[in-house]
PDB file of C-alpha atoms in Angstrom:
ATOM      1  CA  MET I   1       3.745 -24.829 -29.625  1.00 49.00           C
ATOM      2  CA  TRP I   2       5.500 -22.376 -26.770  1.00 52.00           C
ATOM      3  CA  LYS I   3       7.960 -20.431 -29.919  1.00 58.00           C
ATOM      4  CA  LYS I   4       4.624 -19.930 -31.654  1.00 62.00           C
ATOM      5  CA  MET I   5       2.839 -18.559 -29.132  1.00 60.00           C
ATOM      6  CA  LEU I   6       4.638 -16.124 -27.704  1.00 59.00           C
ATOM      7  CA  GLU I   7       5.845 -14.888 -31.266  1.00 62.00           C
ATOM      8  CA  GLU I   8       1.978 -14.279 -31.690  1.00 61.00           C
ATOM      9  CA  LEU I   9       2.444 -11.930 -29.187  1.00 60.00           C
ATOM     10  CA  ASN I  10       5.266 -10.145 -29.906  1.00 58.00           C
ATOM     11  CA  GLN I  11       3.404  -9.919 -33.428  1.00 61.00           C
ATOM     12  CA  GLN I  12       0.351  -8.064 -31.697  1.00 58.00           C
ATOM     13  CA  GLY I  13       3.090  -6.305 -29.606  1.00 60.00           C
ATOM     14  CA  ILE I  14       2.556  -7.946 -26.494  1.00 67.00           C
ATOM     15  CA  LYS I  15       5.276  -8.373 -24.016  1.00 80.00           C
ATOM     16  CA  PRO I  16       4.291 -10.746 -20.942  1.00 86.00           C
ATOM     17  CA  ARG I  17       5.894  -9.506 -17.656  1.00 90.00           C
ATOM     18  CA  VAL I  18       8.068 -11.331 -15.561  1.00 93.00           C
ATOM     19  CA  LEU I  19       9.660 -10.146 -12.183  1.00 95.00           C
ATOM     20  CA  ILE I  20      12.630 -11.971 -10.921  1.00 95.00           C
ATOM     21  CA  VAL I  21      13.345 -11.775  -7.210  1.00 95.00           C
ATOM     22  CA  ASP I  22      16.636 -12.287  -6.140  1.00 94.00           C
ATOM     23  CA  ASP I  23      19.650 -10.303  -3.319  1.00 92.00           C
ATOM     24  CA  GLN I  24      22.699 -10.886  -5.914  1.00 92.00           C
ATOM     25  CA  PRO I  25      22.466  -8.567  -8.832  1.00 90.00           C
ATOM     26  CA  ILE I  26      24.664 -11.223 -10.508  1.00 91.00           C
ATOM     27  CA  ASN I  27      21.645 -13.507 -10.684  1.00 91.00           C
ATOM     28  CA  ILE I  28      19.181 -11.386 -11.467  1.00 91.00           C
ATOM     29  CA  ARG I  29      21.363  -9.933 -14.558  1.00 92.00           C
ATOM     30  CA  LEU I  30      21.803 -13.363 -15.525  1.00 92.00           C
ATOM     31  CA  LEU I  31      17.864 -14.388 -15.409  1.00 91.00           C
ATOM     32  CA  ASN I  32      17.652 -10.789 -17.242  1.00 90.00           C
ATOM     33  CA  ASP I  33      20.222 -12.467 -20.283  1.00 91.00           C
ATOM     34  CA  VAL I  34      17.561 -14.644 -20.684  1.00 88.00           C
ATOM     35  CA  PHE I  35      13.872 -12.888 -21.133  1.00 87.00           C
ATOM     36  CA  THR I  36      15.043  -9.647 -22.585  1.00 85.00           C
ATOM     37  CA  GLU I  37      14.737 -10.130 -25.798  1.00 82.00           C
ATOM     38  CA  GLN I  38      10.986 -10.810 -26.482  1.00 80.00           C
ATOM     39  CA  PHE I  39      10.060 -10.042 -22.275  1.00 86.00           C
ATOM     40  CA  ASP I  40       9.764  -7.285 -19.893  1.00 89.00           C
ATOM     41  CA  VAL I  41      11.163  -8.163 -17.411  1.00 93.00           C
ATOM     42  CA  LEU I  42      10.824  -6.599 -13.812  1.00 94.00           C
ATOM     43  CA  MET I  43      13.707  -7.027 -11.115  1.00 95.00           C
ATOM     44  CA  ALA I  44      13.209  -7.110  -6.632  1.00 94.00           C
ATOM     45  CA  THR I  45      16.468  -7.536  -4.912  1.00 94.00           C
ATOM     46  CA  THR I  46      14.582  -7.532  -1.899  1.00 95.00           C
ATOM     47  CA  GLY I  47      11.162  -9.489  -0.859  1.00 94.00           C
ATOM     48  CA  GLU I  48       9.382  -6.100   0.028  1.00 94.00           C
ATOM     49  CA  LYS I  49      10.549  -4.482  -3.055  1.00 95.00           C
ATOM     50  CA  ALA I  50       8.913  -8.280  -4.581  1.00 94.00           C
ATOM     51  CA  LEU I  51       5.483  -7.772  -3.299  1.00 94.00           C
ATOM     52  CA  ALA I  52       4.548  -4.487  -4.048  1.00 91.00           C
ATOM     53  CA  LEU I  53       5.746  -4.184  -7.756  1.00 92.00           C
ATOM     54  CA  ALA I  54       3.832  -7.799  -7.850  1.00 92.00           C
ATOM     55  CA  LYS I  55       1.319  -5.514  -7.024  1.00 87.00           C
ATOM     56  CA  GLU I  56       1.522  -2.187  -8.775  1.00 84.00           C
ATOM     57  CA  GLN I  57       2.850  -4.800 -12.277  1.00 87.00           C
ATOM     58  CA  GLN I  58       0.952  -7.733 -12.274  1.00 87.00           C
ATOM     59  CA  PRO I  59       3.312  -9.756 -13.678  1.00 92.00           C
ATOM     60  CA  ASP I  60       2.565 -12.765 -15.864  1.00 92.00           C
ATOM     61  CA  LEU I  61       5.198 -14.772 -14.173  1.00 94.00           C
ATOM     62  CA  ILE I  62       7.919 -14.480 -10.784  1.00 95.00           C
ATOM     63  CA  LEU I  63      11.285 -15.877 -10.629  1.00 95.00           C
ATOM     64  CA  LEU I  64      11.800 -15.886  -7.211  1.00 94.00           C
ATOM     65  CA  ASP I  65      14.594 -17.069  -5.051  1.00 93.00           C
ATOM     66  CA  ILE I  66      14.390 -18.272  -1.996  1.00 92.00           C
ATOM     67  CA  ILE I  67      17.493 -17.360   0.499  1.00 91.00           C
ATOM     68  CA  MET I  68      16.792 -13.993   0.982  1.00 92.00           C
ATOM     69  CA  PRO I  69      18.289 -11.483   4.085  1.00 90.00           C
ATOM     70  CA  GLU I  70      15.229 -10.408   5.864  1.00 89.00           C
ATOM     71  CA  MET I  71      12.548 -11.187   3.743  1.00 93.00           C
ATOM     72  CA  ASP I  72      12.654 -15.261   2.897  1.00 93.00           C
ATOM     73  CA  GLY I  73      11.246 -16.597  -0.423  1.00 93.00           C
ATOM     74  CA  TYR I  74       8.846 -18.789   1.325  1.00 93.00           C
ATOM     75  CA  GLU I  75       7.351 -15.497   2.906  1.00 95.00           C
ATOM     76  CA  VAL I  76       6.790 -13.244  -0.436  1.00 95.00           C
ATOM     77  CA  CYS I  77       5.151 -16.118  -1.532  1.00 95.00           C
ATOM     78  CA  ARG I  78       2.827 -17.128   0.900  1.00 95.00           C
ATOM     79  CA  ARG I  79       2.236 -13.419   0.875  1.00 94.00           C
ATOM     80  CA  LEU I  80       2.097 -13.064  -2.785  1.00 94.00           C
ATOM     81  CA  LYS I  81      -1.443 -15.930  -2.580  1.00 93.00           C
ATOM     82  CA  ALA I  82      -2.447 -14.623   0.674  1.00 90.00           C
ATOM     83  CA  ASP I  83      -3.664 -11.318  -1.773  1.00 86.00           C
ATOM     84  CA  PRO I  84      -6.495 -10.966  -3.971  1.00 79.00           C
ATOM     85  CA  LEU I  85      -4.412  -8.134  -6.952  1.00 80.00           C
ATOM     86  CA  THR I  86      -1.580 -10.919  -6.605  1.00 89.00           C
ATOM     87  CA  GLU I  87      -2.586 -14.918  -5.933  1.00 89.00           C
ATOM     88  CA  PHE I  88      -3.216 -16.057  -9.348  1.00 89.00           C
ATOM     89  CA  ILE I  89       0.375 -14.796 -10.590  1.00 93.00           C
ATOM     90  CA  PRO I  90       2.840 -18.207 -10.898  1.00 94.00           C
ATOM     91  CA  VAL I  91       5.901 -19.405  -8.748  1.00 95.00           C
ATOM     92  CA  ILE I  92       8.753 -20.619 -10.098  1.00 94.00           C
ATOM     93  CA  PHE I  93      11.631 -20.900  -6.724  1.00 93.00           C
ATOM     94  CA  VAL I  94      15.060 -20.817  -8.722  1.00 90.00           C
ATOM     95  CA  THR I  95      17.069 -21.716  -5.793  1.00 86.00           C
ATOM     96  CA  ALA I  96      20.823 -23.610  -5.217  1.00 84.00           C
ATOM     97  CA  GLU I  97      18.437 -25.717  -2.399  1.00 77.00           C
ATOM     98  CA  THR I  98      17.529 -29.047  -4.006  1.00 71.00           C
ATOM     99  CA  GLU I  99      16.852 -31.624  -1.036  1.00 76.00           C
ATOM    100  CA  ALA I 100      13.466 -33.135  -1.998  1.00 76.00           C
ATOM    101  CA  ASP I 101      11.540 -31.369   1.577  1.00 83.00           C
ATOM    102  CA  VAL I 102      11.937 -27.752   0.581  1.00 81.00           C
ATOM    103  CA  GLU I 103      10.773 -28.418  -2.819  1.00 84.00           C
ATOM    104  CA  ALA I 104       7.885 -29.997  -0.654  1.00 87.00           C
ATOM    105  CA  TYR I 105       7.089 -26.644   1.338  1.00 89.00           C
ATOM    106  CA  GLY I 106       7.122 -24.706  -2.278  1.00 87.00           C
ATOM    107  CA  PHE I 107       4.655 -26.686  -4.019  1.00 90.00           C
ATOM    108  CA  GLU I 108       2.487 -27.023  -0.423  1.00 92.00           C
ATOM    109  CA  ILE I 109       2.451 -23.111  -0.487  1.00 93.00           C
ATOM    110  CA  GLY I 110       1.947 -22.268  -3.907  1.00 92.00           C
ATOM    111  CA  ALA I 111       4.645 -22.073  -6.049  1.00 92.00           C
ATOM    112  CA  VAL I 112       4.545 -24.338  -9.149  1.00 92.00           C
ATOM    113  CA  ASP I 113       8.056 -25.410  -9.715  1.00 91.00           C
ATOM    114  CA  PHE I 114      11.385 -25.358  -9.210  1.00 91.00           C
ATOM    115  CA  ILE I 115      14.289 -24.959 -10.985  1.00 89.00           C
ATOM    116  CA  ALA I 116      18.084 -25.025  -9.878  1.00 87.00           C
ATOM    117  CA  LYS I 117      21.232 -23.086  -9.516  1.00 88.00           C
ATOM    118  CA  PRO I 118      23.096 -22.075 -11.230  1.00 88.00           C
ATOM    119  CA  ILE I 119      20.626 -22.533 -14.217  1.00 86.00           C
ATOM    120  CA  ASN I 120      20.957 -23.346 -17.440  1.00 89.00           C
ATOM    121  CA  PRO I 121      19.436 -20.812 -19.883  1.00 89.00           C
ATOM    122  CA  ALA I 122      17.820 -23.070 -22.378  1.00 88.00           C
ATOM    123  CA  VAL I 123      15.441 -24.978 -19.269  1.00 88.00           C
ATOM    124  CA  VAL I 124      14.539 -21.693 -17.397  1.00 88.00           C
ATOM    125  CA  ARG I 125      13.150 -20.777 -20.862  1.00 86.00           C
ATOM    126  CA  ALA I 126      11.276 -23.713 -21.134  1.00 87.00           C
ATOM    127  CA  ARG I 127       9.800 -23.366 -18.130  1.00 88.00           C
ATOM    128  CA  ALA I 128       8.655 -19.869 -17.947  1.00 87.00           C
ATOM    129  CA  ILE I 129       7.140 -20.188 -21.510  1.00 85.00           C
ATOM    130  CA  THR I 130       5.335 -23.115 -20.153  1.00 87.00           C
ATOM    131  CA  HIS I 131       4.080 -21.852 -17.475  1.00 89.00           C
ATOM    132  CA  LEU I 132       3.039 -18.972 -18.866  1.00 85.00           C
ATOM    133  CA  THR I 133       1.112 -21.138 -21.563  1.00 83.00           C
ATOM    134  CA  LEU I 134      -1.412 -22.994 -18.528  1.00 85.00           C
ATOM    135  CA  LYS I 135      -1.611 -19.358 -16.909  1.00 84.00           C
ATOM    136  CA  LEU I 136      -3.394 -17.486 -20.194  1.00 80.00           C
ATOM    137  CA  TYR I 137      -5.141 -20.741 -20.969  1.00 79.00           C
ATOM    138  CA  MET I 138      -6.554 -20.805 -16.794  1.00 82.00           C
ATOM    139  CA  ASP I 139      -8.035 -16.617 -17.169  1.00 78.00           C
ATOM    140  CA  ASN I 140      -9.236 -17.520 -20.087  1.00 75.00           C
ATOM    141  CA  MET I 141     -10.761 -20.320 -18.503  1.00 78.00           C
ATOM    142  CA  ARG I 142     -11.624 -18.545 -15.202  1.00 76.00           C
ATOM    143  CA  ASN I 143     -12.927 -15.077 -17.104  1.00 72.00           C
ATOM    144  CA  ILE I 144     -16.152 -18.099 -18.962  1.00 80.00           C
ATOM    145  CA  ALA I 145     -17.007 -19.589 -15.187  1.00 83.00           C
ATOM    146  CA  TRP I 146     -17.258 -15.564 -13.921  1.00 87.00           C
ATOM    147  CA  LEU I 147     -19.187 -14.540 -16.572  1.00 91.00           C
ATOM    148  CA  ASP I 148     -23.014 -13.842 -16.886  1.00 93.00           C
ATOM    149  CA  GLY I 149     -23.719 -15.178 -20.315  1.00 91.00           C
ATOM    150  CA  LEU I 150     -26.106 -12.462 -20.949  1.00 95.00           C
ATOM    151  CA  THR I 151     -24.321  -8.628 -19.955  1.00 96.00           C
ATOM    152  CA  GLY I 152     -21.352 -10.241 -20.391  1.00 93.00           C
ATOM    153  CA  LEU I 153     -20.367  -8.541 -16.808  1.00 95.00           C
ATOM    154  CA  LEU I 154     -19.117 -10.767 -13.947  1.00 94.00           C
ATOM    155  CA  ASN I 155     -21.123 -12.970 -12.221  1.00 94.00           C
ATOM    156  CA  ARG I 156     -22.931 -13.679  -9.193  1.00 94.00           C
ATOM    157  CA  ARG I 157     -20.963 -15.949  -7.875  1.00 89.00           C
ATOM    158  CA  ARG I 158     -17.725 -14.281  -8.577  1.00 90.00           C
ATOM    159  CA  PHE I 159     -18.782 -11.432  -7.072  1.00 94.00           C
ATOM    160  CA  ASP I 160     -19.245 -13.570  -3.612  1.00 91.00           C
ATOM    161  CA  GLU I 161     -15.394 -14.217  -4.375  1.00 86.00           C
ATOM    162  CA  LEU I 162     -14.180 -10.644  -4.911  1.00 90.00           C
ATOM    163  CA  LEU I 163     -16.200  -8.881  -2.439  1.00 93.00           C
ATOM    164  CA  THR I 164     -14.497 -11.118   0.270  1.00 89.00           C
ATOM    165  CA  LYS I 165     -11.325 -11.169  -0.890  1.00 85.00           C
ATOM    166  CA  ASN I 166     -10.872  -7.264  -1.327  1.00 89.00           C
ATOM    167  CA  TRP I 167     -12.979  -6.608   1.908  1.00 91.00           C
ATOM    168  CA  LEU I 168     -10.130  -8.884   3.635  1.00 86.00           C
ATOM    169  CA  LEU I 169      -7.249  -6.680   1.233  1.00 85.00           C
ATOM    170  CA  CYS I 170      -9.033  -3.417   2.736  1.00 90.00           C
ATOM    171  CA  ARG I 171      -9.271  -4.543   5.971  1.00 89.00           C
ATOM    172  CA  ARG I 172      -4.914  -5.056   5.664  1.00 83.00           C
ATOM    173  CA  GLU I 173      -4.038  -1.504   3.710  1.00 85.00           C
ATOM    174  CA  GLN I 174      -7.255   0.023   6.856  1.00 91.00           C
ATOM    175  CA  ARG I 175      -8.841   1.559   3.829  1.00 93.00           C
ATOM    176  CA  PRO I 176     -12.067   2.308   2.697  1.00 95.00           C
ATOM    177  CA  ILE I 177     -14.085   0.194   0.844  1.00 96.00           C
ATOM    178  CA  ALA I 178     -18.002   1.082  -0.964  1.00 97.00           C
ATOM    179  CA  LEU I 179     -20.165  -1.448  -2.822  1.00 98.00           C
ATOM    180  CA  LEU I 180     -22.902  -0.098  -5.196  1.00 98.00           C
ATOM    181  CA  MET I 181     -26.591  -2.331  -5.553  1.00 98.00           C
ATOM    182  CA  MET I 182     -28.455  -1.048  -8.043  1.00 98.00           C
ATOM    183  CA  ASP I 183     -32.002  -2.292  -9.942  1.00 97.00           C
ATOM    184  CA  VAL I 184     -33.471  -0.541 -12.566  1.00 98.00           C
ATOM    185  CA  ASP I 185     -37.241   1.261 -12.202  1.00 98.00           C
ATOM    186  CA  PHE I 186     -39.924  -1.273 -12.955  1.00 97.00           C
ATOM    187  CA  PHE I 187     -38.594  -3.328 -15.063  1.00 97.00           C
ATOM    188  CA  LYS I 188     -41.085  -5.720 -15.170  1.00 97.00           C
ATOM    189  CA  ARG I 189     -43.509  -3.643 -17.163  1.00 97.00           C
ATOM    190  CA  TYR I 190     -40.906  -2.934 -19.886  1.00 97.00           C
ATOM    191  CA  ASN I 191     -40.359  -6.629 -19.968  1.00 96.00           C
ATOM    192  CA  ASP I 192     -44.063  -6.614 -20.538  1.00 96.00           C
ATOM    193  CA  HIS I 193     -44.651  -3.456 -22.696  1.00 97.00           C
ATOM    194  CA  TYR I 194     -41.573  -4.060 -25.185  1.00 97.00           C
ATOM    195  CA  GLY I 195     -40.717  -8.145 -24.994  1.00 97.00           C
ATOM    196  CA  HIS I 196     -38.426  -9.794 -23.410  1.00 95.00           C
ATOM    197  CA  LEU I 197     -35.909  -9.293 -26.224  1.00 97.00           C
ATOM    198  CA  ALA I 198     -35.814  -5.669 -25.683  1.00 97.00           C
ATOM    199  CA  GLY I 199     -35.715  -6.061 -21.890  1.00 97.00           C
ATOM    200  CA  ASP I 200     -32.121  -8.429 -22.677  1.00 97.00           C
ATOM    201  CA  ASP I 201     -31.487  -5.181 -24.912  1.00 97.00           C
ATOM    202  CA  CYS I 202     -32.097  -2.964 -22.152  1.00 97.00           C
ATOM    203  CA  LEU I 203     -30.141  -4.978 -18.934  1.00 97.00           C
ATOM    204  CA  ARG I 204     -27.250  -5.347 -21.240  1.00 97.00           C
ATOM    205  CA  THR I 205     -26.595  -1.517 -22.294  1.00 97.00           C
ATOM    206  CA  ILE I 206     -26.273  -0.439 -19.277  1.00 98.00           C
ATOM    207  CA  ALA I 207     -24.913  -3.333 -18.049  1.00 97.00           C
ATOM    208  CA  SER I 208     -21.857  -0.803 -21.105  1.00 96.00           C
ATOM    209  CA  THR I 209     -22.992   2.254 -18.887  1.00 97.00           C
ATOM    210  CA  LEU I 210     -22.140   0.057 -16.206  1.00 97.00           C
ATOM    211  CA  LYS I 211     -18.752  -0.496 -17.831  1.00 94.00           C
ATOM    212  CA  ALA I 212     -18.065   2.472 -19.351  1.00 94.00           C
ATOM    213  CA  THR I 213     -18.855   4.352 -15.991  1.00 95.00           C
ATOM    214  CA  LEU I 214     -15.509   3.144 -13.478  1.00 93.00           C
ATOM    215  CA  HIS I 215     -12.509   4.067 -14.602  1.00 86.00           C
ATOM    216  CA  ARG I 216      -9.960   1.966 -12.164  1.00 84.00           C
ATOM    217  CA  PRO I 217      -9.270  -0.912 -13.301  1.00 81.00           C
ATOM    218  CA  ALA I 218     -10.222  -1.807  -9.065  1.00 86.00           C
ATOM    219  CA  ASP I 219     -13.490  -1.428  -9.611  1.00 93.00           C
ATOM    220  CA  LEU I 220     -16.315  -4.252 -10.209  1.00 94.00           C
ATOM    221  CA  ALA I 221     -19.187  -4.439 -12.656  1.00 97.00           C
ATOM    222  CA  PHE I 222     -21.772  -7.251 -11.685  1.00 97.00           C
ATOM    223  CA  ARG I 223     -25.356  -8.425 -12.832  1.00 97.00           C
ATOM    224  CA  TYR I 224     -26.440  -9.634  -9.459  1.00 96.00           C
ATOM    225  CA  GLY I 225     -29.647 -10.834 -10.499  1.00 93.00           C
ATOM    226  CA  GLY I 226     -32.628 -10.344 -12.406  1.00 94.00           C
ATOM    227  CA  GLU I 227     -32.957  -6.465 -13.659  1.00 97.00           C
ATOM    228  CA  GLU I 228     -29.891  -5.805 -10.666  1.00 98.00           C
ATOM    229  CA  PHE I 229     -26.829  -4.381 -10.607  1.00 98.00           C
ATOM    230  CA  ALA I 230     -23.463  -3.925  -8.308  1.00 98.00           C
ATOM    231  CA  CYS I 231     -20.124  -2.704  -8.234  1.00 98.00           C
ATOM    232  CA  LEU I 232     -17.508  -2.854  -6.005  1.00 97.00           C
ATOM    233  CA  LEU I 233     -15.308   0.307  -5.032  1.00 96.00           C
ATOM    234  CA  PRO I 234     -11.961  -0.920  -3.090  1.00 93.00           C
ATOM    235  CA  PHE I 235     -10.512   2.060  -1.422  1.00 93.00           C
ATOM    236  CA  THR I 236     -13.752   4.120  -1.864  1.00 95.00           C
ATOM    237  CA  ASP I 237     -15.216   6.383   0.501  1.00 94.00           C
ATOM    238  CA  GLU I 238     -18.530   7.834   0.786  1.00 96.00           C
ATOM    239  CA  LYS I 239     -17.661  10.772  -1.411  1.00 96.00           C
ATOM    240  CA  GLY I 240     -15.768   8.656  -3.745  1.00 95.00           C
ATOM    241  CA  ALA I 241     -19.164   5.990  -4.157  1.00 96.00           C
ATOM    242  CA  ILE I 242     -21.440   9.136  -4.635  1.00 97.00           C
ATOM    243  CA  PHE I 243     -19.408  10.740  -6.912  1.00 96.00           C
ATOM    244  CA  CYS I 244     -19.605   6.919  -9.201  1.00 96.00           C
ATOM    245  CA  ALA I 245     -23.361   6.758  -8.771  1.00 97.00           C
ATOM    246  CA  ASN I 246     -23.893  10.241  -9.307  1.00 97.00           C
ATOM    247  CA  ALA I 247     -21.596   9.671 -12.488  1.00 97.00           C
ATOM    248  CA  ILE I 248     -24.340   6.312 -13.033  1.00 97.00           C
ATOM    249  CA  LEU I 249     -27.240   8.077 -13.571  1.00 97.00           C
ATOM    250  CA  GLU I 250     -25.917  10.456 -15.080  1.00 97.00           C
ATOM    251  CA  ALA I 251     -24.800   8.425 -18.147  1.00 97.00           C
ATOM    252  CA  LEU I 252     -27.529   6.532 -18.341  1.00 97.00           C
ATOM    253  CA  LYS I 253     -30.144   9.743 -18.762  1.00 97.00           C
ATOM    254  CA  ALA I 254     -28.216  11.111 -20.956  1.00 97.00           C
ATOM    255  CA  LEU I 255     -29.717   7.428 -23.434  1.00 97.00           C
ATOM    256  CA  GLU I 256     -33.008   7.837 -22.540  1.00 97.00           C
ATOM    257  CA  LEU I 257     -33.315   4.643 -23.450  1.00 97.00           C
ATOM    258  CA  PRO I 258     -37.663   4.897 -23.765  1.00 97.00           C
ATOM    259  CA  HIS I 259     -40.003   3.637 -20.632  1.00 98.00           C
ATOM    260  CA  ALA I 260     -43.269   4.247 -21.543  1.00 97.00           C
ATOM    261  CA  THR I 261     -44.443   2.782 -17.991  1.00 97.00           C
ATOM    262  CA  SER I 262     -42.423   4.121 -16.000  1.00 97.00           C
ATOM    263  CA  ASP I 263     -44.031   6.328 -12.952  1.00 96.00           C
ATOM    264  CA  ILE I 264     -40.547   8.244 -13.502  1.00 95.00           C
ATOM    265  CA  GLY I 265     -40.622   9.972 -16.625  1.00 95.00           C
ATOM    266  CA  PRO I 266     -40.433   8.357 -20.298  1.00 97.00           C
ATOM    267  CA  PHE I 267     -36.881   6.614 -20.029  1.00 97.00           C
ATOM    268  CA  VAL I 268     -35.675   4.029 -17.769  1.00 98.00           C
ATOM    269  CA  THR I 269     -33.865   4.834 -14.724  1.00 98.00           C
ATOM    270  CA  LEU I 270     -32.090   3.460 -11.458  1.00 98.00           C
ATOM    271  CA  SER I 271     -32.190   3.333  -7.607  1.00 98.00           C
ATOM    272  CA  ILE I 272     -29.000   2.928  -6.406  1.00 98.00           C
ATOM    273  CA  GLY I 273     -28.068   2.127  -2.310  1.00 98.00           C
ATOM    274  CA  ILE I 274     -24.394   2.687  -1.038  1.00 98.00           C
ATOM    275  CA  ALA I 275     -22.762   1.624   1.371  1.00 97.00           C
ATOM    276  CA  TRP I 276     -19.644   2.255   2.797  1.00 97.00           C
ATOM    277  CA  THR I 277     -16.731   1.210   5.818  1.00 96.00           C
ATOM    278  CA  ILE I 278     -13.193   0.672   7.227  1.00 95.00           C
ATOM    279  CA  PRO I 279     -13.464  -2.790   7.498  1.00 94.00           C
ATOM    280  CA  THR I 280     -12.316  -3.592  10.790  1.00 92.00           C
ATOM    281  CA  GLN I 281     -11.588  -6.968  12.609  1.00 87.00           C
ATOM    282  CA  ALA I 282     -14.737  -7.555  14.549  1.00 86.00           C
ATOM    283  CA  GLY I 283     -16.971  -6.562  11.477  1.00 87.00           C
ATOM    284  CA  SER I 284     -17.945  -8.443   8.212  1.00 89.00           C
ATOM    285  CA  TRP I 285     -18.394  -8.007   4.317  1.00 93.00           C
ATOM    286  CA  THR I 286     -21.978  -9.083   5.295  1.00 94.00           C
ATOM    287  CA  GLN I 287     -22.554  -6.628   6.850  1.00 95.00           C
ATOM    288  CA  LEU I 288     -21.330  -4.605   3.963  1.00 96.00           C
ATOM    289  CA  LEU I 289     -24.491  -6.040   1.491  1.00 96.00           C
ATOM    290  CA  HIS I 290     -26.491  -5.655   3.865  1.00 96.00           C
ATOM    291  CA  ASP I 291     -26.460  -2.063   4.407  1.00 97.00           C
ATOM    292  CA  ALA I 292     -25.953  -1.501   0.150  1.00 97.00           C
ATOM    293  CA  ASP I 293     -29.662  -3.837  -0.224  1.00 97.00           C
ATOM    294  CA  THR I 294     -30.531  -1.533   2.452  1.00 97.00           C
ATOM    295  CA  ALA I 295     -29.443   1.639   1.046  1.00 98.00           C
ATOM    296  CA  LEU I 296     -31.172   1.052  -2.692  1.00 98.00           C
ATOM    297  CA  TYR I 297     -35.096  -0.029  -0.708  1.00 98.00           C
ATOM    298  CA  GLN I 298     -34.447   3.801   1.043  1.00 98.00           C
ATOM    299  CA  SER I 299     -33.904   4.951  -3.279  1.00 98.00           C
ATOM    300  CA  LYS I 300     -36.795   3.193  -3.734  1.00 97.00           C
ATOM    301  CA  SER I 301     -38.962   4.235  -1.318  1.00 97.00           C
ATOM    302  CA  ALA I 302     -38.000   7.932  -1.478  1.00 97.00           C
ATOM    303  CA  GLY I 303     -39.501   7.220  -5.165  1.00 96.00           C
ATOM    304  CA  ARG I 304     -37.272   5.964  -7.791  1.00 97.00           C
ATOM    305  CA  ASN I 305     -33.911   7.359  -9.767  1.00 98.00           C
ATOM    306  CA  ARG I 306     -31.951   8.513  -7.023  1.00 97.00           C
ATOM    307  CA  VAL I 307     -28.828   7.158  -5.328  1.00 98.00           C
ATOM    308  CA  SER I 308     -29.165   6.931  -0.907  1.00 97.00           C
ATOM    309  CA  SER I 309     -26.143   5.768   0.906  1.00 97.00           C
ATOM    310  CA  LEU I 310     -25.717   4.340   4.704  1.00 95.00           C
ATOM    311  CA  HIS I 311     -22.406   3.124   6.572  1.00 94.00           C
ATOM    312  CA  THR I 312     -21.489   0.844   7.945  1.00 90.00           C
ATOM    313  CA  MET I 313     -20.793   1.191  11.563  1.00 83.00           C
ATOM    314  CA  ASP I 314     -19.391  -2.551  12.311  1.00 70.00           C
ATOM    315  CA  GLY I 315     -17.523  -2.244   9.870  1.00 66.00           C
TER     316      GLY I 315
END
């Protein structure tokens, strides 16, 4: 089964990405020979380099040595699992350590399997493919659970999870995070005038506009509820957030979606509120959310179809 799956992926031009981490180049070469034909292989000889590659390249699987200088495999695994960008990447320890307590601890901190050295290429390949298959399946299941059924955007449940995780990430990196909260202007009137099916079409069009306007992979769009949407922008300050919000308004304006009962004009519009900060240990993502809601209220009070911004001071 796994052989067929791998062949199908390769035929589509898709090569699963494997990160091999070992301080001994000879061990890396041995593992590279196992995977190089049908996989994209990344290599690291230190824990720090492994963490950097995992974040930048997002491998599908990591084969990780335990005994390494400066940072051992256990610490690398712990950091991978604590980072929202890498927590779902399966980690297999490849090690000469075979004691039961070693394996037990590895599973406790998040490893999915152990492979003993010296390696058996057939065993390595079979176990790697097994966990790759499981990852693809779990990725698909998570995607289904996290999507809003009407718009295809990420849903409120995923919003709550990713806001927390990206807050912690930006706090650790000491970089800014911005949140856009937006509301379709006079949407109840839209539904009353055009009907709920047309209203659903309108929401889907706005969702597509949001996805098309966000260009960075880290930027995320959500259906927050009803006619409310949100965009989460990690590593973004006020200037970048305002630029993004105005781009959304301009993209929606260009569509000229009719809205005959709006007090603003003949087309569908959005009101947007922005909150941004550089998170601190004393701050909380709940304040960022509160301030984005406050900024959204300011946009509505000032006449709608506009952007308002607040700096969350106790970030």
